[in-house]
Coordinates of C-alpha atoms in Angstrom, one line a residue:
X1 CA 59.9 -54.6 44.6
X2 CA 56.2 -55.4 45.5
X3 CA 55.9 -58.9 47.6
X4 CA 53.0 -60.7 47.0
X5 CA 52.2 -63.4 50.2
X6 CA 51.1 -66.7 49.4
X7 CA 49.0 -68.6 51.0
X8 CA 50.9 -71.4 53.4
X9 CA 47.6 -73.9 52.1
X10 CA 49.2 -73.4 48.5
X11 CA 52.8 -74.6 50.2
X12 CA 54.1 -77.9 50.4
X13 CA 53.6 -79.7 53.6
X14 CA 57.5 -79.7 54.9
X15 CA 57.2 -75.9 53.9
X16 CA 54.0 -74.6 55.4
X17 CA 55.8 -76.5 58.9
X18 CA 59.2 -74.7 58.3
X19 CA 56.9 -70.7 57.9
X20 CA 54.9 -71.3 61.2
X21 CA 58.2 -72.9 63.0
X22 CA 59.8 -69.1 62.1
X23 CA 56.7 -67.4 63.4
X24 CA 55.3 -66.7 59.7
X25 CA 51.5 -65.5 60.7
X26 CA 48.6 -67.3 59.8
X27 CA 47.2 -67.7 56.7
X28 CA 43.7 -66.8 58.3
X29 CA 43.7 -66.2 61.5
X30 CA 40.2 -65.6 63.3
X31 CA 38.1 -62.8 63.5
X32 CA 38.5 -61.7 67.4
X33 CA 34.8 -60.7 67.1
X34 CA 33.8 -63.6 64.6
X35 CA 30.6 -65.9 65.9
X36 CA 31.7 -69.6 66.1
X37 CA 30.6 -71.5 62.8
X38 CA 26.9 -72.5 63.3
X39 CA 23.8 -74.9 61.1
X40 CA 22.9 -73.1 58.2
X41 CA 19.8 -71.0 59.2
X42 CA 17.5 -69.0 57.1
X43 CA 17.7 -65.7 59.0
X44 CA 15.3 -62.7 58.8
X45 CA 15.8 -59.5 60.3
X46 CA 16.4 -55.4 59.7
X47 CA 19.9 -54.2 59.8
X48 CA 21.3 -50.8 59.4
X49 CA 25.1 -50.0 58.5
X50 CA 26.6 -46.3 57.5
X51 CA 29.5 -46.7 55.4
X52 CA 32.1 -44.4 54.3
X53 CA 35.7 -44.7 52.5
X54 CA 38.9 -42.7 52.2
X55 CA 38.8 -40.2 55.1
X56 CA 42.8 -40.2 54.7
X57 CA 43.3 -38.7 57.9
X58 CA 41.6 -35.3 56.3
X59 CA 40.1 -33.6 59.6
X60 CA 37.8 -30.9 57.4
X61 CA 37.7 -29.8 54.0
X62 CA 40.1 -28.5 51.8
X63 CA 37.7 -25.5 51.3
X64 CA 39.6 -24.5 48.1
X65 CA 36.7 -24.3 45.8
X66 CA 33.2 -24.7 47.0
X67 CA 32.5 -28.0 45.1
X68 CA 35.2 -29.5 47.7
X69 CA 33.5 -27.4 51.2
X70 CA 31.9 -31.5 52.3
X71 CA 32.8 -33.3 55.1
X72 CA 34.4 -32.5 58.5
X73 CA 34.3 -34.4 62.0
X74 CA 32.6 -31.3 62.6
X75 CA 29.7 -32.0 60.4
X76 CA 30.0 -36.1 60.3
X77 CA 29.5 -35.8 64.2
X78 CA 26.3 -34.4 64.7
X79 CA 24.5 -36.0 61.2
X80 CA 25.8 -39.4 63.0
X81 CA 24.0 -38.7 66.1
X82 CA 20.5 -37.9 64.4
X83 CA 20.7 -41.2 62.6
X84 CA 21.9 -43.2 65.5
X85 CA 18.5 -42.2 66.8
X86 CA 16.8 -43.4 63.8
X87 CA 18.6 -46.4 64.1
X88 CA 20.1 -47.3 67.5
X89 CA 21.7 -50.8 66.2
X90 CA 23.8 -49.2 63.2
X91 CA 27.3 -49.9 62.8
X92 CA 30.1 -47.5 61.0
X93 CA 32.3 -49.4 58.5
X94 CA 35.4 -47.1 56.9
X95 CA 36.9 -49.3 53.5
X96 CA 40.5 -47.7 52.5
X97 CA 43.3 -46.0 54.1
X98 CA 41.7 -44.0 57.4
X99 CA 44.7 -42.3 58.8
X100 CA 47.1 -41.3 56.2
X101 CA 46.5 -40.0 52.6
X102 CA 48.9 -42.6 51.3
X103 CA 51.8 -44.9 52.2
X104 CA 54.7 -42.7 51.3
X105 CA 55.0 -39.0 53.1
X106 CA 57.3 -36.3 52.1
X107 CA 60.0 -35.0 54.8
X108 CA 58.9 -31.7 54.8
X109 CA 55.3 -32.9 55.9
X110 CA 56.0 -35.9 57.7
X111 CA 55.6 -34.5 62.0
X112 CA 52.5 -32.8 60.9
X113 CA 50.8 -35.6 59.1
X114 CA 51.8 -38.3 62.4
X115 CA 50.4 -35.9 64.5
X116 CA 46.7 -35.6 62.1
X117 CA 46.7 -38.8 62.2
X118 CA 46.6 -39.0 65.8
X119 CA 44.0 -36.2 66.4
X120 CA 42.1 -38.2 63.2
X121 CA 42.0 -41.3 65.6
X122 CA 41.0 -39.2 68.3
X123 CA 38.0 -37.8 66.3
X124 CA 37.3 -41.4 64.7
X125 CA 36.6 -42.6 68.3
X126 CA 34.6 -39.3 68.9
X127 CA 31.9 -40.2 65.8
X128 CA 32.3 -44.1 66.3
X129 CA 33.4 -46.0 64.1
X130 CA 33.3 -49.6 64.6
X131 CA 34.9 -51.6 61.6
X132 CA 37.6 -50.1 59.5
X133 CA 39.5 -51.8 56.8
X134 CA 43.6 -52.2 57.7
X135 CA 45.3 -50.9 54.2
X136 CA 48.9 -51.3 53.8
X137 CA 49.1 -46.7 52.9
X138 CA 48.3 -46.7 56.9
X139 CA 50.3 -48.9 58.0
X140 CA 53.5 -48.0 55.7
X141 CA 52.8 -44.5 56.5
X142 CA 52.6 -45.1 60.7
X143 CA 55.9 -46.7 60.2
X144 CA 54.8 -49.8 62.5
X145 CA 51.8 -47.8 64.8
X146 CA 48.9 -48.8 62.9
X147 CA 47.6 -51.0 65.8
X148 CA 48.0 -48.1 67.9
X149 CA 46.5 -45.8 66.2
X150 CA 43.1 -48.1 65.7
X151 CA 43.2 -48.9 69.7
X152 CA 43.6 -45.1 69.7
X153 CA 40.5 -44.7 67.6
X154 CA 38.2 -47.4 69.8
X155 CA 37.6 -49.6 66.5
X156 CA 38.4 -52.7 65.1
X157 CA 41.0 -52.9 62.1
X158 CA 40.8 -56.0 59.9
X159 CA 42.1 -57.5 56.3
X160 CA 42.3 -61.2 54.6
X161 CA 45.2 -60.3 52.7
X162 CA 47.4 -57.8 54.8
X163 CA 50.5 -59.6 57.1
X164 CA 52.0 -57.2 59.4
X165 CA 55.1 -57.8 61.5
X166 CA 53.9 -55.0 64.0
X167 CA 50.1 -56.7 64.0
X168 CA 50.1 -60.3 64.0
X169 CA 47.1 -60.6 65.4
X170 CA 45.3 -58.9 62.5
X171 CA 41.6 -60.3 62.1
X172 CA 40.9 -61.9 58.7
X173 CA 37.3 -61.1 59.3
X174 CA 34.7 -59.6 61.7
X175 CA 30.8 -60.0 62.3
X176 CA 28.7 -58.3 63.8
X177 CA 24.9 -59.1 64.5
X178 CA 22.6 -56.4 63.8
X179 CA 18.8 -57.0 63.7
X180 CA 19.0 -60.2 63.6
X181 CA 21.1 -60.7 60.6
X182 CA 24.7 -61.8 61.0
X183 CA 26.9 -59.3 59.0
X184 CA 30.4 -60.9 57.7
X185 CA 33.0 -58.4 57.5
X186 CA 36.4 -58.4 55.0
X187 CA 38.8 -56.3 53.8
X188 CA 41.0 -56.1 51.2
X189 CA 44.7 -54.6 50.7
X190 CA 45.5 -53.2 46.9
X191 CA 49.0 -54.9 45.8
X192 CA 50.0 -51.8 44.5
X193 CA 50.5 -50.2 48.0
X194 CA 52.6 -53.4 49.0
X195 CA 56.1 -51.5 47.5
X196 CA 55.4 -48.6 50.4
X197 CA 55.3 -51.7 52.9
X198 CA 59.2 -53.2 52.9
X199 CA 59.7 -55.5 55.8
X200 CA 56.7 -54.5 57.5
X201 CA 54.4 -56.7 56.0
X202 CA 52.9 -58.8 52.6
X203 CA 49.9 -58.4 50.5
X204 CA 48.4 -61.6 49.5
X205 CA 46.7 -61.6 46.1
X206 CA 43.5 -60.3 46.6
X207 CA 41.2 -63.2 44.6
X208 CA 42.9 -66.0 47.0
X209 CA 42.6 -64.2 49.6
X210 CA 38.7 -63.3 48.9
X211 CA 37.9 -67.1 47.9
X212 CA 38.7 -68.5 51.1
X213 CA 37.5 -65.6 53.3
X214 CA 33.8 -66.0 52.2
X215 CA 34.1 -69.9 52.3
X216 CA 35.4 -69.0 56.0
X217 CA 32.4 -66.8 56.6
X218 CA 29.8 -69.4 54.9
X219 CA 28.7 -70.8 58.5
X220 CA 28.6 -67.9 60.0
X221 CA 27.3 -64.8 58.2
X222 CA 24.3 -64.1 56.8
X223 CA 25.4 -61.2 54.5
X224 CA 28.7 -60.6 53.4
X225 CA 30.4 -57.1 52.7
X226 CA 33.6 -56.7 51.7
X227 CA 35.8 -53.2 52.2
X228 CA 37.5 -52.6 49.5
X229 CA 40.9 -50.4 49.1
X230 CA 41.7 -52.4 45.5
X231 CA 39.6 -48.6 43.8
X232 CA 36.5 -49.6 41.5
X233 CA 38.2 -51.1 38.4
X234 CA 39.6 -53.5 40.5
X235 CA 36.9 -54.3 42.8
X236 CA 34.3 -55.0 40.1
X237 CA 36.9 -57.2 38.6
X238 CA 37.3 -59.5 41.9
X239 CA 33.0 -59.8 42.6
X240 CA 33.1 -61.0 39.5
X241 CA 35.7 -63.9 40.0
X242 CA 34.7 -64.2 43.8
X243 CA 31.1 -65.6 44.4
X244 CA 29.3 -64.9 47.7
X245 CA 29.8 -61.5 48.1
X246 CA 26.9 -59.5 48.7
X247 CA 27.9 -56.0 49.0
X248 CA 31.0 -53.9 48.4
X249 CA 32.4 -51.0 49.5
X250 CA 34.9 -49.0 47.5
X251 CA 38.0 -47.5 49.2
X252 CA 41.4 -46.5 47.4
X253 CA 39.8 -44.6 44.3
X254 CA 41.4 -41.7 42.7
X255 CA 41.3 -37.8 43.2
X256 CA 37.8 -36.6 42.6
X257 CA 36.8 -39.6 40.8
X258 CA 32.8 -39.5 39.1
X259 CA 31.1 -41.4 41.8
X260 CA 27.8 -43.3 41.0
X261 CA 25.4 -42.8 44.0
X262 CA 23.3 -45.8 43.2
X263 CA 24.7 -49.5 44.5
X264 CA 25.9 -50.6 41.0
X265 CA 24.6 -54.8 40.3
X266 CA 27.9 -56.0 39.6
X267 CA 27.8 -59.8 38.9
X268 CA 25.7 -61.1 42.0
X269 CA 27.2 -57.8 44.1
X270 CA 25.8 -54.7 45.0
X271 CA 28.7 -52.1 44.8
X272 CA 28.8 -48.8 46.2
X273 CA 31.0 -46.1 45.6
X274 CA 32.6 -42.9 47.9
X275 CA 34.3 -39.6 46.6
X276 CA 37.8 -39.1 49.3
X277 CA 38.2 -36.9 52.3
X278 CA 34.7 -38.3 54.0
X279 CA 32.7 -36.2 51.9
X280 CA 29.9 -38.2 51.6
X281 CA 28.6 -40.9 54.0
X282 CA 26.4 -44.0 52.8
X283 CA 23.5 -45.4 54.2
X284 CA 22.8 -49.3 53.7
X285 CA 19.7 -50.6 55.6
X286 CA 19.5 -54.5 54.7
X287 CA 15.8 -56.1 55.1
X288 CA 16.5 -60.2 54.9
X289 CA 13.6 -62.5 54.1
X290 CA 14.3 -66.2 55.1
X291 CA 18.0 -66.0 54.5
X292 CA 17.2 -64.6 50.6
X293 CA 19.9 -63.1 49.5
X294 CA 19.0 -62.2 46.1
X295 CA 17.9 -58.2 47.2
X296 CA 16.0 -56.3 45.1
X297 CA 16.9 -52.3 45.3
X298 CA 14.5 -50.9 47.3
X299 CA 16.3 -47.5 47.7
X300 CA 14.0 -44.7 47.9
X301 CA 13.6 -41.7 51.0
X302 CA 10.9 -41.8 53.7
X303 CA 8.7 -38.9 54.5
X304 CA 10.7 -37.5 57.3
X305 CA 13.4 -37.7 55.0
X306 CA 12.5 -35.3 52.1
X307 CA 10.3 -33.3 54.8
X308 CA 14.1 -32.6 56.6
X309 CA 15.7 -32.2 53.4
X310 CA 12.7 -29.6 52.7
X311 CA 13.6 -27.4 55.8
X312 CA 17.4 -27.3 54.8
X313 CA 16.4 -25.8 51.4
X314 CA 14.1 -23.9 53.2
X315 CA 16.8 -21.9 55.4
X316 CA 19.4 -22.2 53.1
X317 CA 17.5 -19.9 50.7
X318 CA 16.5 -17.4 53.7
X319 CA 20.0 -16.9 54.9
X320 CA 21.0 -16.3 51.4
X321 CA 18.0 -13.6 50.3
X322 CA 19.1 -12.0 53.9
X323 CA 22.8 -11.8 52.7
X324 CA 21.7 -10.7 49.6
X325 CA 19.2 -7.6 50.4
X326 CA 21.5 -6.5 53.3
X327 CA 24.8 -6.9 51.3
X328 CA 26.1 -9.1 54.0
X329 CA 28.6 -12.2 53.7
X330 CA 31.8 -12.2 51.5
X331 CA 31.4 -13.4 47.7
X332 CA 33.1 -16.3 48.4
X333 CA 30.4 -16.8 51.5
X334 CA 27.5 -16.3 49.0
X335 CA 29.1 -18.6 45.9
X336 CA 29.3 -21.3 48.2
X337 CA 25.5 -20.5 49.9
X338 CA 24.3 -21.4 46.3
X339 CA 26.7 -24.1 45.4
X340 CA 25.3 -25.8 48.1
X341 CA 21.8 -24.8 48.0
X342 CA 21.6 -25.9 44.3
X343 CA 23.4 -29.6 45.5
X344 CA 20.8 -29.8 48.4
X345 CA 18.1 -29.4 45.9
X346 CA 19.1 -31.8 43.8
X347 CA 19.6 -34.6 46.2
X348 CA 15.7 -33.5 47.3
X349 CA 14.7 -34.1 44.0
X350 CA 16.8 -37.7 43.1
X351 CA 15.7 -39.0 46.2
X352 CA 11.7 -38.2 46.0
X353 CA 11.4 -39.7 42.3
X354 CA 12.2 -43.0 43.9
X355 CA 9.0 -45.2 43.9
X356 CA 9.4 -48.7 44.6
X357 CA 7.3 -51.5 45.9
X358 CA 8.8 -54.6 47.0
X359 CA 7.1 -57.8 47.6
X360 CA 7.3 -59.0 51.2
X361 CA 8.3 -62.7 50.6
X362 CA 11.5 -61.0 48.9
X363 CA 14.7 -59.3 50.4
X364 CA 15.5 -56.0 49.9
X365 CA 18.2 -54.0 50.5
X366 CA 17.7 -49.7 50.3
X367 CA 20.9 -47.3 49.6
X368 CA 21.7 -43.9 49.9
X369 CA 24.8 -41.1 49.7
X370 CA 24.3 -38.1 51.5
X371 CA 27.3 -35.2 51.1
X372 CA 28.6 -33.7 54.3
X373 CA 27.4 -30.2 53.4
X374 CA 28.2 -26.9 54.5
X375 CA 24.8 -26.1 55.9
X376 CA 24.8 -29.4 58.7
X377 CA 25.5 -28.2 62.2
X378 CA 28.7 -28.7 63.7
X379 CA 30.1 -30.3 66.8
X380 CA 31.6 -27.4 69.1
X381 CA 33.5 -30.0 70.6
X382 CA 35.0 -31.6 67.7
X383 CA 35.1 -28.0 66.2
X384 CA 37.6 -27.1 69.4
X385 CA 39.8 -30.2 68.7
X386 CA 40.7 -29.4 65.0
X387 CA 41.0 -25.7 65.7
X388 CA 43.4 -26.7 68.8
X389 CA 45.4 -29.2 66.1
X390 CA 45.7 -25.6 63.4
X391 CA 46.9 -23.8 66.4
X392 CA 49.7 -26.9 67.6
X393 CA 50.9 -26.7 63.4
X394 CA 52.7 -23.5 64.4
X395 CA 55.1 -25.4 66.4
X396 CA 55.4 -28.3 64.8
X397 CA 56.2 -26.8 61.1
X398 CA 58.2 -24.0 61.9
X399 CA 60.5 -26.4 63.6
X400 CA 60.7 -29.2 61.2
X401 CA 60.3 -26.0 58.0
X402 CA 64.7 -25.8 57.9
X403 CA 66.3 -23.1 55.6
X404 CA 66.0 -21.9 52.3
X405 CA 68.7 -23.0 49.8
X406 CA 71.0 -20.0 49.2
X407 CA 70.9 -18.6 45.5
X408 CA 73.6 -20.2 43.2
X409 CA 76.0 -17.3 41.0
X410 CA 74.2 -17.3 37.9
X411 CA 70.6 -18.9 38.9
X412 CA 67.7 -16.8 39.2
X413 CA 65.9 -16.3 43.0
X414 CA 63.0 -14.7 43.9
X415 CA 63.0 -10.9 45.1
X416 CA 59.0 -10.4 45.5
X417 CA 56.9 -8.5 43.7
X418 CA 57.8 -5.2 45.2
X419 CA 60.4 -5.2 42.9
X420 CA 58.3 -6.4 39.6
X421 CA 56.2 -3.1 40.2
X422 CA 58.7 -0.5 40.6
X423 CA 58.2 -1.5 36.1
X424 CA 54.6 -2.9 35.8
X425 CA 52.0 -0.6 37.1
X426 CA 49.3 -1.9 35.0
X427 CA 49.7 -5.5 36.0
X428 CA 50.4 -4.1 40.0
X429 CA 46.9 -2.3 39.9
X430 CA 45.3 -5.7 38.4
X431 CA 47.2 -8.0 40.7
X432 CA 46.0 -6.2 43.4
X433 CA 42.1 -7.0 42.6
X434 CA 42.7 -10.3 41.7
X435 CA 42.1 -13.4 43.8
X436 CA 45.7 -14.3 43.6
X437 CA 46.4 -11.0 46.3
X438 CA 44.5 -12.8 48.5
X439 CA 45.7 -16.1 48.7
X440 CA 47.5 -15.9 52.0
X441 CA 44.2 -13.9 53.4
X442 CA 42.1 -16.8 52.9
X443 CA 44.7 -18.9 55.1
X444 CA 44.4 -16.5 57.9
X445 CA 40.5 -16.2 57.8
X446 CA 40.7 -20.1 58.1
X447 CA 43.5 -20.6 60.7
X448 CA 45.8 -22.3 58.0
X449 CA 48.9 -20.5 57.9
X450 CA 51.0 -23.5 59.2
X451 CA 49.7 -25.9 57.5
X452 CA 52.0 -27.4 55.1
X453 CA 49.2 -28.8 53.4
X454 CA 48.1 -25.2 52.3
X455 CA 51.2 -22.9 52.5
X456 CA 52.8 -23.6 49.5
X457 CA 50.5 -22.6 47.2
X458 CA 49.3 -19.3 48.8
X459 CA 52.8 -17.9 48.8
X460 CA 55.5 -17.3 46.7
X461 CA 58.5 -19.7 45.7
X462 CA 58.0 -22.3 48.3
X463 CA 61.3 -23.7 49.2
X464 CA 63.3 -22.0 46.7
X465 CA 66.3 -19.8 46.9
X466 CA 65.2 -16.3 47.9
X467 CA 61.2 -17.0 48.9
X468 CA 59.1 -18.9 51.2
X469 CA 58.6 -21.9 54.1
X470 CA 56.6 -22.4 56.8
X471 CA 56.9 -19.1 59.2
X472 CA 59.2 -17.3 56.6
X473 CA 57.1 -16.1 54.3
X474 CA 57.7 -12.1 54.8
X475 CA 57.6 -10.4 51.5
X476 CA 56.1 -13.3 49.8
X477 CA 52.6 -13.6 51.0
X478 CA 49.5 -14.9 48.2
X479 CA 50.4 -15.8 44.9
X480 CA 52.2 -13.0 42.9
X481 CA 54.0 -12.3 39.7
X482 CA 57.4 -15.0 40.6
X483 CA 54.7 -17.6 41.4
X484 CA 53.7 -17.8 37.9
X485 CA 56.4 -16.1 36.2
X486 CA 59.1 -17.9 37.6
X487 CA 62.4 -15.8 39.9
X488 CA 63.4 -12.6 38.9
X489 CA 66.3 -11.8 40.4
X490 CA 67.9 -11.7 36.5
X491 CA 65.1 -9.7 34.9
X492 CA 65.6 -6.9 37.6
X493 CA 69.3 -6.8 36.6
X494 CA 68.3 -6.2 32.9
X495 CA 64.2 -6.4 31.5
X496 CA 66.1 -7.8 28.2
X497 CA 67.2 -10.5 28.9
X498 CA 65.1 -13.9 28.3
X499 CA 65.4 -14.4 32.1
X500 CA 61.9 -14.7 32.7
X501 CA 58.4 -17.3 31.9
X502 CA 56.7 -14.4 29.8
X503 CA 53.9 -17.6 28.6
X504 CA 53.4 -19.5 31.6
X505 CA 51.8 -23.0 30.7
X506 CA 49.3 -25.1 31.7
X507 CA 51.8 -27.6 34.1
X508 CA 52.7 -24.2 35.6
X509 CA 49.0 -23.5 36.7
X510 CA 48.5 -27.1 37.5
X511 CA 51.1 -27.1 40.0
X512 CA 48.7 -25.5 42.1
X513 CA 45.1 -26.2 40.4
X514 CA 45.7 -29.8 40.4
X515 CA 43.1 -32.4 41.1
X516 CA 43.1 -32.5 44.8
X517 CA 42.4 -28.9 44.7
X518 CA 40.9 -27.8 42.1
X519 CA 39.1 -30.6 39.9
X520 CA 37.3 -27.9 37.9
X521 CA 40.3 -26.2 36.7
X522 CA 40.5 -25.8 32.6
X523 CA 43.7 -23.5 31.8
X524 CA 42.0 -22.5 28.4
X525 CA 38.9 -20.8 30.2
X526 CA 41.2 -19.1 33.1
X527 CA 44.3 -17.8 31.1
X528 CA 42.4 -15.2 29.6
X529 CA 40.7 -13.8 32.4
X530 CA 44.4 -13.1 33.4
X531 CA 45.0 -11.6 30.1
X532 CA 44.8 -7.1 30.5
X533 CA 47.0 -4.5 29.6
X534 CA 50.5 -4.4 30.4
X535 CA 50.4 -8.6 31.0
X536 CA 49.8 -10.7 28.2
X537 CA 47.7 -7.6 25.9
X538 CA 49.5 -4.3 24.9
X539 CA 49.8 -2.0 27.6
X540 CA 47.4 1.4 27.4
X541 CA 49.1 3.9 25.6
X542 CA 49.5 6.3 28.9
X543 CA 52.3 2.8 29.8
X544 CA 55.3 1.5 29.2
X545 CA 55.0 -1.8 30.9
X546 CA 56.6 -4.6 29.2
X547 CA 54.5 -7.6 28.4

């Protein structure tokens, strides 16, 4: 059942008294960084913040298809650094869960996703991150360690409508002073995570909660941002009910979902949008004029900007004519050279058609999303932290992996597709040139072989009777026949018999090719590049394989 707080100023007198007597925590409690209330002043000033939403506790990138090869502490560490010196005074603000991918985690995965989120806070501390938004996926999914996890990660964890028993002390609000302009910081819990919470916390309805966090930060912020984990729909539905809130950042969106890089006018609020797994990283720079906080968009790149943007399409497209004339780097390697140099080239492009002049008696406010890309330098350090967390999997999985089920009399289990060829040459000598053979390759190139996060899906029947966990995966390495086909243990005993998926469907594929991991996947253009003789055509006439 989801429990929704209400406010104790929305109780009766005799009952607000009887919830603070049992030690029911503040309705809002301060900010422990807030600046007292102060006159109304009408500030000027230059401030710089770089936002980002959704990390999820995701260390690097899935790497699955190139499309999704963004991100990385790796990568986020070093672009960090290069702006920091642009901008000494900038702050990092995180909206949505930063930890944990969401509130509820499967056995199976659980010790390996406590101990990512421990090396995540780890690497937060490493790139700096000084405001993150406290979602209720985090805390459910620390099981009561959410406060130590952010004193882990050096930041500051706050939200106006999250009560937790382990954290009563939560902040409401932050601000922080940057260039002069006081910056007034709030976060917001979605309800719909509250059912993952129990008896570790409430969620308050997020409009209450909103209304009298911006009349709290009147008097003492300039600007007002809220971090948002309620996804976009929900967001632009609360600036819209909630007035005095300048800018928004969305956390809690879906998988892969079609992220606008401009800062949408929604209402009276600028709102910004982030794709998961710190792929991307925003860049607001705020330029207040006599406490005007009617901003005019003013996003557009400098010089130095396109001119660095010019040199990374520049060596991109050398290293790529090198691999190609010399035949060097995998296909894979090369696909994902010009994936990425065709995505640097058009962020060159979007950002140099922005012209804009803005008056100087007005505010302005300038925006932009830059993706995490496989071409940015990475941290060696950081690099040596994750690779040391890959290494530490093989203990902690093959511990926690447990035992197949043994097959039931009259059930089908796997037997591997040794067995499926001793019959089906034609579809062996396919197989074997397919990028399905090389499934559990591409987890050894990358060091993944105990992740639970990965395993599954580059072996064979995954906790079923007869194939695969975690360090047992002997016979059933990469994806093969079973994997689509379903366990043969019956259609070895006799061919005839309808023991066997001969049409695998879409939800079969999409086990696998799902979202998260593939968002390009369309079973209608890949099923019949799978389609040769001897599987799913008419075997040559030299074979007798069965379809």
């Amino acid at each position: 059942m989801i429990r929704i707080h209400t406010p104790l100023a929305a109780l009766s007198p005799l009952l607000a008294i009887a919830a603070l007597a049992s030690g029911c925590p503040s309705a809002t409690p301060e900010a422990r960084d807030a600046a007292p209330a102060a006159p109304a002043h009408a500030a000027s000033g230059e401030a710089t913040l770089f936002l980002m939403a959704d990390i999820r506790g995701v260390l690097r990138p899935c790497g699955c298809t190139v499309d999704l090869q963004k991100g990385g502490f790796d990568r986020l560490a070093p672009y960090l650094a290069k702006e920091r010196e642009r901008h000494p005074d900038a702050k990092l603000l995180h909206a949505g869960p930063i930890f944990f991918e969401e509130g509820h985690v499967e056995a199976d995965k659980r010790a390996q996703r406590v101990r990512q989120a421990e090396v995540a806070a780890d690497l937060v501390a490493r790139v700096g991150v000084d405001v993150a938004a406290a979602t209720a996926a985090d805390a459910a999914a620390s099981d009561g360690k959410l406060k130590a996890l952010g004193e882990r990660a050096h930041l500051t964890l706050t939200a106006a409508n999250l009560r937790l028993e382990a954290d009563p002390g939560l902040s409401a609000f932050e601000v922080r002073t940057i260039g002069g302009i006081r910056i007034g910081i709030f976060a917001l819990a979605s309800p719909e995570e509250a059912e993952h919470l129990g008896a570790r916390g409430l969620i308050e309805e997020p409009t209450a909660a909103a209304t009298r966090t911006v009349a709290a930060l009147a008097d003492r912020a300039d600007v007002v941002l809220l971090l948002s984990g309620l996804g976009l729909r929900e967001t632009k539905r609360l600036v819209r009910k909630v007035a005095g809130i300048h800018f928004a950042v969305v956390g809690g969106m879906g998988e892969h979902p079609a992220v606008s890089e401009e800062a949408e006018l929604v209402g009276d609020t600028r709102v910004m949008q982030f794709h998961r797994e710190g792929r991307f990283v925003g860049r607001l720079t705020l330029a207040l004029v006599a406490g005007k906080t009617a901003f005019v968009d003013a996003s557009q790149a400098s010089p130095a900007e396109l001119a660095e943007l010019d040199a990374r399409v520049a060596r991109l497209e050398q290293s790529l004519a090198g691999w190609e004339a010399k035949g060097d780097g995998t296909e894979r390697e090369v696909r994902s050279a010009r994936h990425h140099l065709a995505s640097l080239k058009d962020e060159r492009n979007k950002l140099a058609a922005r012209k804009i002049e803005v008056p100087r008696d007005q505010s302005s406010f300038s925006f932009t999303l830059t993706p995490l890309n496989w071409d940015l330098p990475q941290d060696p350090d950081l690099l040596a932290i994750m690779d040391a967390f890959e290494q530490e999997l093989a203990k902690i999985n093959v511990a926690n992996a447990g035992t197949l089920p043994a097959p039931k009399e009259g059930e089908a289990y796997y037997v591997g597709a040794a067995k499926c060829f001793d019959c089906h040459e034609g579809p062996e000598r396919f197989w074997k040139q397919d990028r399905h053979h090389d499934a559990w390759a591409t987890l050894e190139r990358d060091n993944k072989t105990f992740d639970t996060e990965c395993v599954s899906c580059h072996v064979t029947g995954y906790g079923k009777a007869g194939g695969s966990l975690v360090g047992q995966v002997k016979g059933r390495t990469a994806v093969q026949c079973e994997a689509c086909h379903g366990p043969g243990s019956l259609h070895v005993k006799d061919s005839k018999k309808a023991s066997i998926n001969g049409h695998p469907t879409a939800e079969v594929c999409q086990g696998c090719h799902n979202k998260h991991h593939s968002p390009e996947f369309d079973f209608a253009v890949y099923k019949p590049k799978l389609m040769v003789p001897g599987h799913g055509l008419p075997p040559l006439p030299d074979e007798d394989d069965d379809e």
